[in-house]
Amino acid sequence: MAVLPIAKLGNPVLRKIASPVVQEVIATSAFQQLIDDMFETMGENDGIGLAAPQVSRSEQLVVMGCEEDSGFPNTVLINPKIVFYGPEQVEMWEGCLSVDGLRGKVTRPSAIRVEALDRYGQVLDFEATGLYGVCIQHEMDHLLGKMFLDRMTDLSTLTQLKEFDSYWKEESAAVI
Ligand code: ZN
């Protein structure tokens, strides 16, 4: 496995629409290696989600995982689609491995239903709420060339990390 370089804000690859993954590619050793490398890259950088464009691969692939109490299992989504949004909204602090040192509050639907393929090409169809649901939406935004900054409706919550820890960490239920 290998830790891959992360594309940072301003890199045009983060603003492209990612291409769907062709079904026959999924089982190849190169693609399986990319998935493993993305998990290693995410872990090395203490992230809970990583989308392929963030490692300069403009393909519809995301990996996620969070071992904390309010976390969720390791997940691979290929060609994901959100087929249902719940009516309620949730506000969470978000950060991004492609945006160094900043967090901001983003409001998103609190429940979603997702269809995708897993790393073996099997069909997934599941609902996600809370941190898991928000993380999926954040990572899927990367496949559309969107950053969490684009989703912020109130830029006054934009916070540097040190200031986040000093002033805002206590009040935040969850941080992605
Ligand atoms: Zn991100």
PDB file of C-alpha atoms and ligand atoms in Angstrom:
ATOM      1  CA  MET A   1       0.000   0.000   0.000  1.00  0.00           C
ATOM      2  CA  ALA A   2       1.036   3.583  -0.461  1.00  0.00           C
ATOM      3  CA  VAL A   3       0.133   6.983   0.881  1.00  0.00           C
ATOM      4  CA  LEU A   4      -0.907   9.104  -2.098  1.00  0.00           C
ATOM      5  CA  PRO A   5      -0.436  12.883  -2.471  1.00  0.00           C
ATOM      6  CA  ILE A   6      -3.623  14.835  -1.749  1.00  0.00           C
ATOM      7  CA  ALA A   7      -4.868  17.442  -4.222  1.00  0.00           C
ATOM      8  CA  LYS A   8      -5.460  20.733  -2.397  1.00  0.00           C
ATOM      9  CA  LEU A   9      -7.977  23.522  -2.956  1.00  0.00           C
ATOM     10  CA  GLY A  10      -7.112  25.258  -6.203  1.00  0.00           C
ATOM     11  CA  ASN A  11      -6.090  22.064  -7.996  1.00  0.00           C
ATOM     12  CA  PRO A  12      -8.408  21.889 -11.049  1.00  0.00           C
ATOM     13  CA  VAL A  13      -8.971  18.134 -10.544  1.00  0.00           C
ATOM     14  CA  LEU A  14     -11.144  19.005  -7.525  1.00  0.00           C
ATOM     15  CA  ARG A  15     -13.492  20.996  -9.772  1.00  0.00           C
ATOM     16  CA  LYS A  16     -14.053  18.367 -12.448  1.00  0.00           C
ATOM     17  CA  ILE A  17     -17.057  16.057 -12.728  1.00  0.00           C
ATOM     18  CA  ALA A  18     -15.713  12.563 -12.031  1.00  0.00           C
ATOM     19  CA  SER A  19     -16.237   9.790 -14.589  1.00  0.00           C
ATOM     20  CA  PRO A  20     -18.215   6.642 -13.746  1.00  0.00           C
ATOM     21  CA  VAL A  21     -16.133   3.533 -13.085  1.00  0.00           C
ATOM     22  CA  VAL A  22     -16.593   0.862 -15.749  1.00  0.00           C
ATOM     23  CA  GLN A  23     -17.844  -2.372 -14.158  1.00  0.00           C
ATOM     24  CA  GLU A  24     -15.052  -4.506 -15.678  1.00  0.00           C
ATOM     25  CA  VAL A  25     -12.392  -2.307 -14.093  1.00  0.00           C
ATOM     26  CA  ILE A  26     -13.530  -2.909 -10.516  1.00  0.00           C
ATOM     27  CA  ALA A  27     -11.979  -6.379 -10.136  1.00  0.00           C
ATOM     28  CA  THR A  28      -8.603  -5.395 -11.607  1.00  0.00           C
ATOM     29  CA  SER A  29      -5.641  -5.412  -9.270  1.00  0.00           C
ATOM     30  CA  ALA A  30      -4.822  -1.803 -10.175  1.00  0.00           C
ATOM     31  CA  PHE A  31      -8.261  -0.589  -9.083  1.00  0.00           C
ATOM     32  CA  GLN A  32      -8.260  -2.718  -5.918  1.00  0.00           C
ATOM     33  CA  GLN A  33      -4.806  -1.280  -5.161  1.00  0.00           C
ATOM     34  CA  LEU A  34      -6.177   2.249  -5.597  1.00  0.00           C
ATOM     35  CA  ILE A  35      -8.895   1.485  -3.020  1.00  0.00           C
ATOM     36  CA  ASP A  36      -6.326   0.147  -0.535  1.00  0.00           C
ATOM     37  CA  ASP A  37      -4.054   3.135  -1.155  1.00  0.00           C
ATOM     38  CA  MET A  38      -6.945   5.535  -0.572  1.00  0.00           C
ATOM     39  CA  PHE A  39      -7.746   3.867   2.773  1.00  0.00           C
ATOM     40  CA  GLU A  40      -4.095   4.156   3.773  1.00  0.00           C
ATOM     41  CA  THR A  41      -3.957   7.791   2.656  1.00  0.00           C
ATOM     42  CA  MET A  42      -7.142   8.597   4.603  1.00  0.00           C
ATOM     43  CA  GLY A  43      -5.817   6.924   7.747  1.00  0.00           C
ATOM     44  CA  GLU A  44      -2.404   8.548   7.525  1.00  0.00           C
ATOM     45  CA  ASN A  45      -4.077  11.963   7.371  1.00  0.00           C
ATOM     46  CA  ASP A  46      -6.611  11.223  10.156  1.00  0.00           C
ATOM     47  CA  GLY A  47      -9.528  11.627   7.759  1.00  0.00           C
ATOM     48  CA  ILE A  48     -12.860   9.797   7.837  1.00  0.00           C
ATOM     49  CA  GLY A  49     -13.528  10.043   4.122  1.00  0.00           C
ATOM     50  CA  LEU A  50     -11.624  10.440   0.873  1.00  0.00           C
ATOM     51  CA  ALA A  51     -12.844  10.771  -2.705  1.00  0.00           C
ATOM     52  CA  ALA A  52     -10.782   9.696  -5.718  1.00  0.00           C
ATOM     53  CA  PRO A  53     -10.486  13.253  -7.142  1.00  0.00           C
ATOM     54  CA  GLN A  54      -8.647  14.152  -3.919  1.00  0.00           C
ATOM     55  CA  VAL A  55      -5.865  11.819  -5.033  1.00  0.00           C
ATOM     56  CA  SER A  56      -6.031  13.265  -8.559  1.00  0.00           C
ATOM     57  CA  ARG A  57      -8.157  10.442  -9.992  1.00  0.00           C
ATOM     58  CA  SER A  58     -11.309  11.872 -11.529  1.00  0.00           C
ATOM     59  CA  GLU A  59     -13.382   8.724 -10.995  1.00  0.00           C
ATOM     60  CA  GLN A  60     -16.587   8.026  -9.068  1.00  0.00           C
ATOM     61  CA  LEU A  61     -15.011   6.263  -6.083  1.00  0.00           C
ATOM     62  CA  VAL A  62     -15.034   7.205  -2.392  1.00  0.00           C
ATOM     63  CA  VAL A  63     -13.760   5.475   0.741  1.00  0.00           C
ATOM     64  CA  MET A  64     -14.917   6.217   4.284  1.00  0.00           C
ATOM     65  CA  GLY A  65     -14.493   4.925   7.810  1.00  0.00           C
ATOM     66  CA  CYS A  66     -14.682   6.221  11.373  1.00  0.00           C
ATOM     67  CA  GLU A  67     -13.855   4.046  14.369  1.00  0.00           C
ATOM     68  CA  GLU A  68     -15.086   6.439  17.062  1.00  0.00           C
ATOM     69  CA  ASP A  69     -18.234   5.812  19.133  1.00  0.00           C
ATOM     70  CA  SER A  70     -20.500   7.774  16.817  1.00  0.00           C
ATOM     71  CA  GLY A  71     -18.630   6.391  13.808  1.00  0.00           C
ATOM     72  CA  PHE A  72     -19.403   4.018  10.988  1.00  0.00           C
ATOM     73  CA  PRO A  73     -17.788   1.022   9.275  1.00  0.00           C
ATOM     74  CA  ASN A  74     -15.238   1.115   6.489  1.00  0.00           C
ATOM     75  CA  THR A  75     -17.198   1.759   3.321  1.00  0.00           C
ATOM     76  CA  VAL A  76     -16.339   1.812  -0.387  1.00  0.00           C
ATOM     77  CA  LEU A  77     -18.812   3.445  -2.773  1.00  0.00           C
ATOM     78  CA  ILE A  78     -18.403   3.172  -6.538  1.00  0.00           C
ATOM     79  CA  ASN A  79     -20.696   5.158  -8.875  1.00  0.00           C
ATOM     80  CA  PRO A  80     -22.879   6.228  -5.914  1.00  0.00           C
ATOM     81  CA  LYS A  81     -26.253   7.917  -6.300  1.00  0.00           C
ATOM     82  CA  ILE A  82     -28.448   9.488  -3.636  1.00  0.00           C
ATOM     83  CA  VAL A  83     -31.962   8.317  -4.505  1.00  0.00           C
ATOM     84  CA  PHE A  84     -33.801   9.885  -1.558  1.00  0.00           C
ATOM     85  CA  TYR A  85     -33.292  12.847   0.762  1.00  0.00           C
ATOM     86  CA  GLY A  86     -35.126  12.989   4.101  1.00  0.00           C
ATOM     87  CA  PRO A  87     -37.110  16.130   4.922  1.00  0.00           C
ATOM     88  CA  GLU A  88     -35.042  17.211   7.922  1.00  0.00           C
ATOM     89  CA  GLN A  89     -31.784  19.130   7.889  1.00  0.00           C
ATOM     90  CA  VAL A  90     -28.766  18.783  10.158  1.00  0.00           C
ATOM     91  CA  GLU A  91     -25.971  21.289  10.742  1.00  0.00           C
ATOM     92  CA  MET A  92     -22.453  19.948  11.286  1.00  0.00           C
ATOM     93  CA  TRP A  93     -18.919  21.243  11.320  1.00  0.00           C
ATOM     94  CA  GLU A  94     -17.038  20.010   8.278  1.00  0.00           C
ATOM     95  CA  GLY A  95     -13.414  19.997   7.281  1.00  0.00           C
ATOM     96  CA  CYS A  96     -11.633  18.485   4.310  1.00  0.00           C
ATOM     97  CA  LEU A  97      -8.246  16.908   3.652  1.00  0.00           C
ATOM     98  CA  SER A  98      -8.037  19.138   0.557  1.00  0.00           C
ATOM     99  CA  VAL A  99      -8.598  22.318   2.627  1.00  0.00           C
ATOM    100  CA  ASP A 100      -5.836  22.686   5.189  1.00  0.00           C
ATOM    101  CA  GLY A 101      -6.634  24.096   8.600  1.00  0.00           C
ATOM    102  CA  LEU A 102     -10.233  25.230   8.132  1.00  0.00           C
ATOM    103  CA  ARG A 103     -13.608  24.119   9.404  1.00  0.00           C
ATOM    104  CA  GLY A 104     -17.059  25.507   8.757  1.00  0.00           C
ATOM    105  CA  LYS A 105     -20.691  24.722   9.459  1.00  0.00           C
ATOM    106  CA  VAL A 106     -22.692  23.109   6.664  1.00  0.00           C
ATOM    107  CA  THR A 107     -26.409  22.290   6.654  1.00  0.00           C
ATOM    108  CA  ARG A 108     -27.431  19.139   4.814  1.00  0.00           C
ATOM    109  CA  PRO A 109     -30.334  16.663   4.729  1.00  0.00           C
ATOM    110  CA  SER A 110     -30.112  14.459   7.840  1.00  0.00           C
ATOM    111  CA  ALA A 111     -31.105  11.213   6.139  1.00  0.00           C
ATOM    112  CA  ILE A 112     -30.338   9.832   2.700  1.00  0.00           C
ATOM    113  CA  ARG A 113     -30.788   6.631   0.758  1.00  0.00           C
ATOM    114  CA  VAL A 114     -27.827   5.594  -1.345  1.00  0.00           C
ATOM    115  CA  GLU A 115     -27.364   3.199  -4.237  1.00  0.00           C
ATOM    116  CA  ALA A 116     -23.824   2.262  -5.254  1.00  0.00           C
ATOM    117  CA  LEU A 117     -21.484  -0.629  -5.974  1.00  0.00           C
ATOM    118  CA  ASP A 118     -19.107  -1.949  -3.325  1.00  0.00           C
ATOM    119  CA  ARG A 119     -15.458  -2.873  -3.961  1.00  0.00           C
ATOM    120  CA  TYR A 120     -16.517  -6.258  -5.292  1.00  0.00           C
ATOM    121  CA  GLY A 121     -19.001  -4.741  -7.735  1.00  0.00           C
ATOM    122  CA  GLN A 122     -21.982  -5.867  -5.648  1.00  0.00           C
ATOM    123  CA  VAL A 123     -25.031  -3.585  -5.478  1.00  0.00           C
ATOM    124  CA  LEU A 124     -25.479  -1.594  -2.270  1.00  0.00           C
ATOM    125  CA  ASP A 125     -28.782   0.038  -1.312  1.00  0.00           C
ATOM    126  CA  PHE A 126     -28.919   1.532   2.181  1.00  0.00           C
ATOM    127  CA  GLU A 127     -30.014   4.458   4.305  1.00  0.00           C
ATOM    128  CA  ALA A 128     -27.605   6.630   6.249  1.00  0.00           C
ATOM    129  CA  THR A 129     -28.158   9.261   8.935  1.00  0.00           C
ATOM    130  CA  GLY A 130     -26.067  11.384  11.285  1.00  0.00           C
ATOM    131  CA  LEU A 131     -22.323  11.612  10.725  1.00  0.00           C
ATOM    132  CA  TYR A 132     -22.401   8.762   8.196  1.00  0.00           C
ATOM    133  CA  GLY A 133     -25.026  10.489   6.051  1.00  0.00           C
ATOM    134  CA  VAL A 134     -23.189  13.813   6.165  1.00  0.00           C
ATOM    135  CA  CYS A 135     -19.855  12.179   5.315  1.00  0.00           C
ATOM    136  CA  ILE A 136     -21.374  10.424   2.288  1.00  0.00           C
ATOM    137  CA  GLN A 137     -22.816  13.718   1.030  1.00  0.00           C
ATOM    138  CA  HIS A 138     -19.493  15.510   1.560  1.00  0.00           C
ATOM    139  CA  GLU A 139     -17.532  12.828  -0.305  1.00  0.00           C
ATOM    140  CA  MET A 140     -20.075  12.564  -3.111  1.00  0.00           C
ATOM    141  CA  ASP A 141     -19.834  16.339  -3.577  1.00  0.00           C
ATOM    142  CA  HIS A 142     -16.193  15.787  -4.565  1.00  0.00           C
ATOM    143  CA  LEU A 143     -17.430  13.666  -7.484  1.00  0.00           C
ATOM    144  CA  LEU A 144     -19.386  16.703  -8.695  1.00  0.00           C
ATOM    145  CA  GLY A 145     -16.465  19.107  -8.335  1.00  0.00           C
ATOM    146  CA  LYS A 146     -17.980  20.645  -5.181  1.00  0.00           C
ATOM    147  CA  MET A 147     -16.204  21.534  -1.927  1.00  0.00           C
ATOM    148  CA  PHE A 148     -17.828  21.949   1.487  1.00  0.00           C
ATOM    149  CA  LEU A 149     -17.028  25.661   1.209  1.00  0.00           C
ATOM    150  CA  ASP A 150     -19.514  25.849  -1.693  1.00  0.00           C
ATOM    151  CA  ARG A 151     -22.209  24.391   0.577  1.00  0.00           C
ATOM    152  CA  MET A 152     -21.722  26.887   3.394  1.00  0.00           C
ATOM    153  CA  THR A 153     -24.602  29.328   3.601  1.00  0.00           C
ATOM    154  CA  ASP A 154     -22.963  31.418   6.344  1.00  0.00           C
ATOM    155  CA  LEU A 155     -19.240  32.008   5.860  1.00  0.00           C
ATOM    156  CA  SER A 156     -19.030  33.668   9.279  1.00  0.00           C
ATOM    157  CA  THR A 157     -18.593  30.204  10.831  1.00  0.00           C
ATOM    158  CA  LEU A 158     -15.402  29.582   8.829  1.00  0.00           C
ATOM    159  CA  THR A 159     -12.788  28.831  11.479  1.00  0.00           C
ATOM    160  CA  GLN A 160      -9.104  28.002  11.603  1.00  0.00           C
ATOM    161  CA  LEU A 161      -8.272  24.758  13.422  1.00  0.00           C
ATOM    162  CA  LYS A 162      -6.588  26.289  16.456  1.00  0.00           C
ATOM    163  CA  GLU A 163      -9.504  28.649  16.956  1.00  0.00           C
ATOM    164  CA  PHE A 164     -11.930  25.772  16.423  1.00  0.00           C
ATOM    165  CA  ASP A 165     -10.276  23.881  19.269  1.00  0.00           C
ATOM    166  CA  SER A 166     -10.288  27.004  21.481  1.00  0.00           C
ATOM    167  CA  TYR A 167     -13.822  28.254  20.896  1.00  0.00           C
ATOM    168  CA  TRP A 168     -16.053  25.775  19.099  1.00  0.00           C
ATOM    169  CA  LYS A 169     -15.015  22.195  19.809  1.00  0.00           C
ATOM    170  CA  GLU A 170     -17.147  21.852  22.956  1.00  0.00           C
ATOM    171  CA  GLU A 171     -20.384  22.825  21.280  1.00  0.00           C
ATOM    172  CA  SER A 172     -19.930  20.624  18.258  1.00  0.00           C
ATOM    173  CA  ALA A 173     -21.704  17.281  18.390  1.00  0.00           C
ATOM    174  CA  ALA A 174     -19.737  15.937  15.511  1.00  0.00           C
ATOM    175  CA  VAL A 175     -16.959  16.963  13.208  1.00  0.00           C
ATOM    176  CA  ILE A 176     -16.170  15.470   9.865  1.00  0.00           C
TER     177      ILE A 176
HETATM  178 ZN    ZN B   1     -13.474  16.743   1.398  1.00  0.00          ZN
END
